[in-house]
Coordinates of C-alpha atoms in Angstrom, one line a residue:
M287 CA 0.1 -0.2 0.0
D288 CA 3.1 2.2 -0.1
E289 CA 2.1 3.8 -3.4
V290 CA -1.4 5.2 -1.9
K291 CA -1.2 8.7 -1.4
V292 CA -4.9 9.7 -1.2
L293 CA -8.0 8.2 0.6
L294 CA -11.3 9.0 -1.4
F295 CA -14.6 8.3 0.5
D296 CA -18.1 7.5 -0.2
V297 CA -20.2 9.3 2.0
F298 CA -23.8 8.2 2.2
G299 CA -23.9 5.2 4.1
T300 CA -20.0 4.7 4.6
L301 CA -19.4 7.8 6.8
V302 CA -22.9 8.7 7.5
D303 CA -26.1 7.1 8.9
W304 CA -28.5 8.3 6.4
H305 CA -31.4 6.3 6.9
G306 CA -31.6 6.8 10.5
S307 CA -30.9 10.8 10.2
I308 CA -33.4 11.3 7.4
A309 CA -36.0 9.1 9.1
R310 CA -35.7 11.0 12.4
E311 CA -35.9 14.3 10.2
V312 CA -38.8 13.5 8.4
H313 CA -41.0 12.3 11.2
G314 CA -40.2 15.3 13.3
Q315 CA -40.5 17.9 10.7
L316 CA -43.9 16.3 9.5
A317 CA -45.3 15.4 12.6
A318 CA -44.8 19.2 14.0
R319 CA -46.8 20.3 11.1
G320 CA -49.5 17.6 11.9
F321 CA -48.8 14.8 9.5
A322 CA -48.4 11.3 10.6
V323 CA -45.8 9.3 8.6
D324 CA -43.5 6.4 9.0
G325 CA -40.0 8.1 9.0
A326 CA -38.0 4.8 8.2
A327 CA -40.5 4.0 5.2
F328 CA -40.3 7.4 4.1
A329 CA -36.5 7.5 4.1
N330 CA -36.1 4.1 2.1
A331 CA -38.9 5.6 -0.4
W332 CA -36.8 8.6 -1.0
R333 CA -33.7 6.9 -1.3
E334 CA -35.0 4.2 -3.9
Q335 CA -35.6 7.3 -6.2
Y336 CA -32.0 8.2 -5.9
Q337 CA -30.2 5.8 -8.6
P338 CA -33.0 6.3 -11.4
A339 CA -32.6 10.1 -11.0
M340 CA -28.9 10.0 -11.1
E341 CA -29.3 7.6 -14.3
E342 CA -31.2 10.4 -16.2
V343 CA -28.2 12.3 -15.8
R344 CA -25.5 9.6 -16.5
S345 CA -27.6 8.5 -19.7
G346 CA -27.7 12.1 -21.2
R347 CA -31.4 12.5 -20.7
L348 CA -30.8 15.3 -18.4
P349 CA -28.0 17.6 -18.3
F350 CA -26.0 17.6 -15.2
S351 CA -27.7 18.7 -11.9
K352 CA -26.6 19.0 -8.3
L353 CA -27.8 16.2 -5.9
D354 CA -29.6 18.7 -4.2
V355 CA -31.8 19.3 -7.2
L356 CA -32.4 15.8 -7.9
H357 CA -33.2 15.0 -4.0
R358 CA -35.5 18.0 -4.5
R359 CA -37.6 16.1 -7.4
N360 CA -37.4 12.9 -5.6
L361 CA -39.2 14.3 -2.5
D362 CA -42.1 15.7 -4.5
V363 CA -42.4 12.3 -5.8
V364 CA -42.2 10.3 -2.5
L365 CA -44.5 13.0 -0.9
K366 CA -47.1 12.5 -3.5
A367 CA -46.8 8.7 -3.2
F368 CA -47.5 8.8 0.6
G369 CA -50.6 11.0 0.2
L370 CA -48.7 14.4 1.2
D371 CA -48.5 16.4 -1.6
H372 CA -50.3 19.3 0.2
V373 CA -47.1 19.7 2.3
D374 CA -46.2 23.4 1.8
E375 CA -43.0 24.6 0.4
A376 CA -41.4 25.9 3.4
A377 CA -41.4 22.2 4.6
R378 CA -40.2 20.9 1.6
Q379 CA -37.3 23.1 1.4
Q380 CA -36.4 22.0 5.2
L381 CA -36.8 18.4 4.3
N382 CA -34.8 18.5 1.4
F383 CA -31.8 20.1 3.3
A384 CA -32.1 17.4 6.0
W385 CA -29.5 15.5 3.8
H386 CA -27.0 18.4 4.7
R387 CA -27.6 17.5 8.5
L388 CA -26.8 13.9 8.6
D389 CA -25.1 12.2 11.6
A390 CA -21.8 10.4 11.3
W391 CA -21.3 6.9 12.3
P392 CA -19.6 7.0 15.6
D393 CA -16.2 5.7 14.4
V394 CA -15.9 8.2 11.6
T395 CA -14.9 11.5 13.0
P396 CA -11.8 9.9 15.1
G397 CA -11.1 7.3 12.3
L398 CA -10.7 10.3 9.7
A399 CA -8.5 12.3 12.3
R400 CA -5.9 9.2 12.4
L401 CA -6.0 8.4 8.6
R402 CA -5.2 12.0 8.1
L403 CA -1.9 11.7 9.9
K404 CA -0.8 9.8 6.9
Y405 CA -3.0 10.5 3.9
R406 CA -4.7 13.0 2.1
L407 CA -8.4 13.0 2.5
A408 CA -11.4 13.6 0.4
P409 CA -15.0 12.7 -0.2
C410 CA -15.7 11.3 -3.8
S411 CA -19.5 11.4 -3.3
N412 CA -22.4 12.1 -5.6
G413 CA -23.5 15.1 -3.2
N414 CA -22.6 18.4 -4.3
I415 CA -19.8 20.4 -2.6
S416 CA -22.0 22.4 -0.5
L417 CA -23.6 19.4 0.8
M418 CA -20.3 17.9 1.6
A419 CA -19.0 21.3 3.3
D420 CA -22.0 21.1 5.5
L421 CA -21.7 17.8 6.3
A422 CA -18.0 18.2 7.4
R423 CA -18.8 21.1 9.5
R424 CA -21.6 19.2 11.3
N425 CA -19.6 16.3 11.9
D426 CA -16.0 18.1 12.5
W427 CA -14.3 16.4 9.5
H428 CA -11.4 18.0 7.9
W429 CA -10.9 17.3 4.2
D430 CA -7.9 18.2 2.0
A431 CA -10.4 18.9 -0.7
I432 CA -13.9 18.2 -1.8
T433 CA -14.0 16.0 -5.0
G434 CA -16.9 13.8 -6.7
A435 CA -19.8 14.3 -8.9
E436 CA -20.0 18.2 -9.0
L437 CA -16.4 18.4 -9.8
A438 CA -16.7 15.7 -12.7
R439 CA -19.9 17.1 -13.8
D440 CA -21.3 13.2 -14.0
Y441 CA -22.0 10.7 -11.3
K442 CA -20.6 7.6 -9.9
P443 CA -20.2 4.8 -10.9
K444 CA -19.0 6.5 -14.1
A445 CA -15.3 6.3 -14.1
V446 CA -14.7 9.6 -14.8
V447 CA -15.8 10.7 -10.9
Y448 CA -12.9 8.4 -9.7
Q449 CA -10.6 9.4 -12.3
C450 CA -11.5 13.3 -11.6
A451 CA -10.8 12.8 -8.0
A452 CA -7.2 11.1 -8.4
D453 CA -6.3 13.8 -10.9
A454 CA -7.3 16.7 -8.4
F455 CA -4.5 15.3 -6.3
D456 CA -2.1 15.2 -9.4
C457 CA -2.2 11.3 -8.5
A458 CA -2.2 8.3 -10.8
P459 CA -5.5 6.1 -10.0
G460 CA -3.4 3.6 -8.4
E461 CA -2.2 6.3 -6.0
A462 CA -5.7 6.6 -4.6
M463 CA -7.8 4.4 -2.7
M464 CA -11.6 4.5 -2.6
V465 CA -13.0 3.7 0.8
A466 CA -16.9 2.5 0.6
A467 CA -19.5 0.5 2.2
H468 CA -20.9 -0.5 -1.2
S469 CA -19.4 -3.4 -3.5
S470 CA -20.8 -1.8 -6.8
D471 CA -18.9 1.5 -5.8
L472 CA -15.7 -0.3 -5.3
A473 CA -15.9 -2.5 -8.4
A474 CA -16.3 0.7 -10.5
A475 CA -13.6 2.1 -8.8
A476 CA -11.3 -0.6 -9.3
A477 CA -12.3 -0.8 -12.9
A478 CA -10.9 2.8 -13.0
G479 CA -7.7 2.0 -11.3
L480 CA -8.1 2.9 -8.1
R481 CA -7.3 0.8 -4.9
T482 CA -10.3 -0.1 -2.9
A483 CA -11.0 -0.5 1.0
F484 CA -14.5 -1.9 2.0
I485 CA -16.0 -0.7 5.2
A486 CA -18.7 -2.7 6.5
R487 CA -21.9 -0.7 7.4
P488 CA -24.7 -3.6 8.3
D489 CA -27.4 -1.2 9.6
E490 CA -27.2 1.2 6.7
H491 CA -30.7 0.8 5.4
G492 CA -32.1 0.0 9.1
P493 CA -31.3 -2.6 11.7
G494 CA -29.4 -5.4 10.1
I495 CA -30.1 -4.1 6.4
G496 CA -26.7 -3.3 5.0
E497 CA -23.6 -5.0 3.4
T498 CA -21.3 -6.9 6.0
S499 CA -18.8 -8.1 3.7
A500 CA -17.6 -7.1 0.1
S501 CA -19.1 -9.0 -2.9
V502 CA -16.2 -7.9 -5.0
P503 CA -12.4 -8.4 -4.6
V504 CA -11.1 -5.4 -2.5
D505 CA -7.5 -4.4 -1.3
V506 CA -8.7 -4.0 2.5
S507 CA -11.7 -4.7 4.5
A508 CA -12.6 -3.4 8.0
N509 CA -15.3 -2.9 10.3
G510 CA -15.0 0.9 10.5
L511 CA -12.7 3.7 10.1
M512 CA -10.8 3.0 13.4
A513 CA -10.2 -0.8 12.1
L514 CA -9.1 0.7 8.7
A515 CA -6.7 3.1 10.4
D516 CA -5.2 0.2 12.0
L517 CA -4.7 -1.7 9.2
L518 CA -3.1 1.3 7.0
G519 CA -0.6 1.7 9.9
C520 CA -2.1 5.3 11.0
R521 CA -1.3 5.4 14.5

């Protein structure tokens, strides 16, 4: 692993508990407005719109749009499906920016601090730059840069997103390692020439619903970022 200079991180699911955070926000904000809703079911339904919306961009059917824009389109679809299409505009805006207020898994902030002692760090997320900056401020992360979809003007798992992130650090792809809790993300990163590290997040989509091991070949596997820091010699 001596040639690796930068660690690039998936964010949703790998670093933050999007499911628990969104479920809490949806329940709290809609309940305060008198709407009864299953926050966990709503969170999953909203997330199910994620890949189809990005595929509209990846396929060229839509010009590049920031994830905040896609999340809002998806929110309107899900509110209608839940019989909540009368929710007002102010509530919709607050709900959409719940993605800027996601909480990190407990190991992430101390793990990133250790990894930063040896490597340069950046998110390589489908989230837009302002979203990544807000999550970093909320969770006390210190990035060396913010890379990902907005920089590449396309969405993972397109190779250009990973390659653009490595290039931002003047690195060859093999000098960058993608860190993610999703086998599909790591398979795409490896195909683009990056090294890969799998992080188990067994509760990503709710209790007991998440990947516990990689289904594709990876360079490193760990149960969290503190364990990854141990494996990579970050003391």
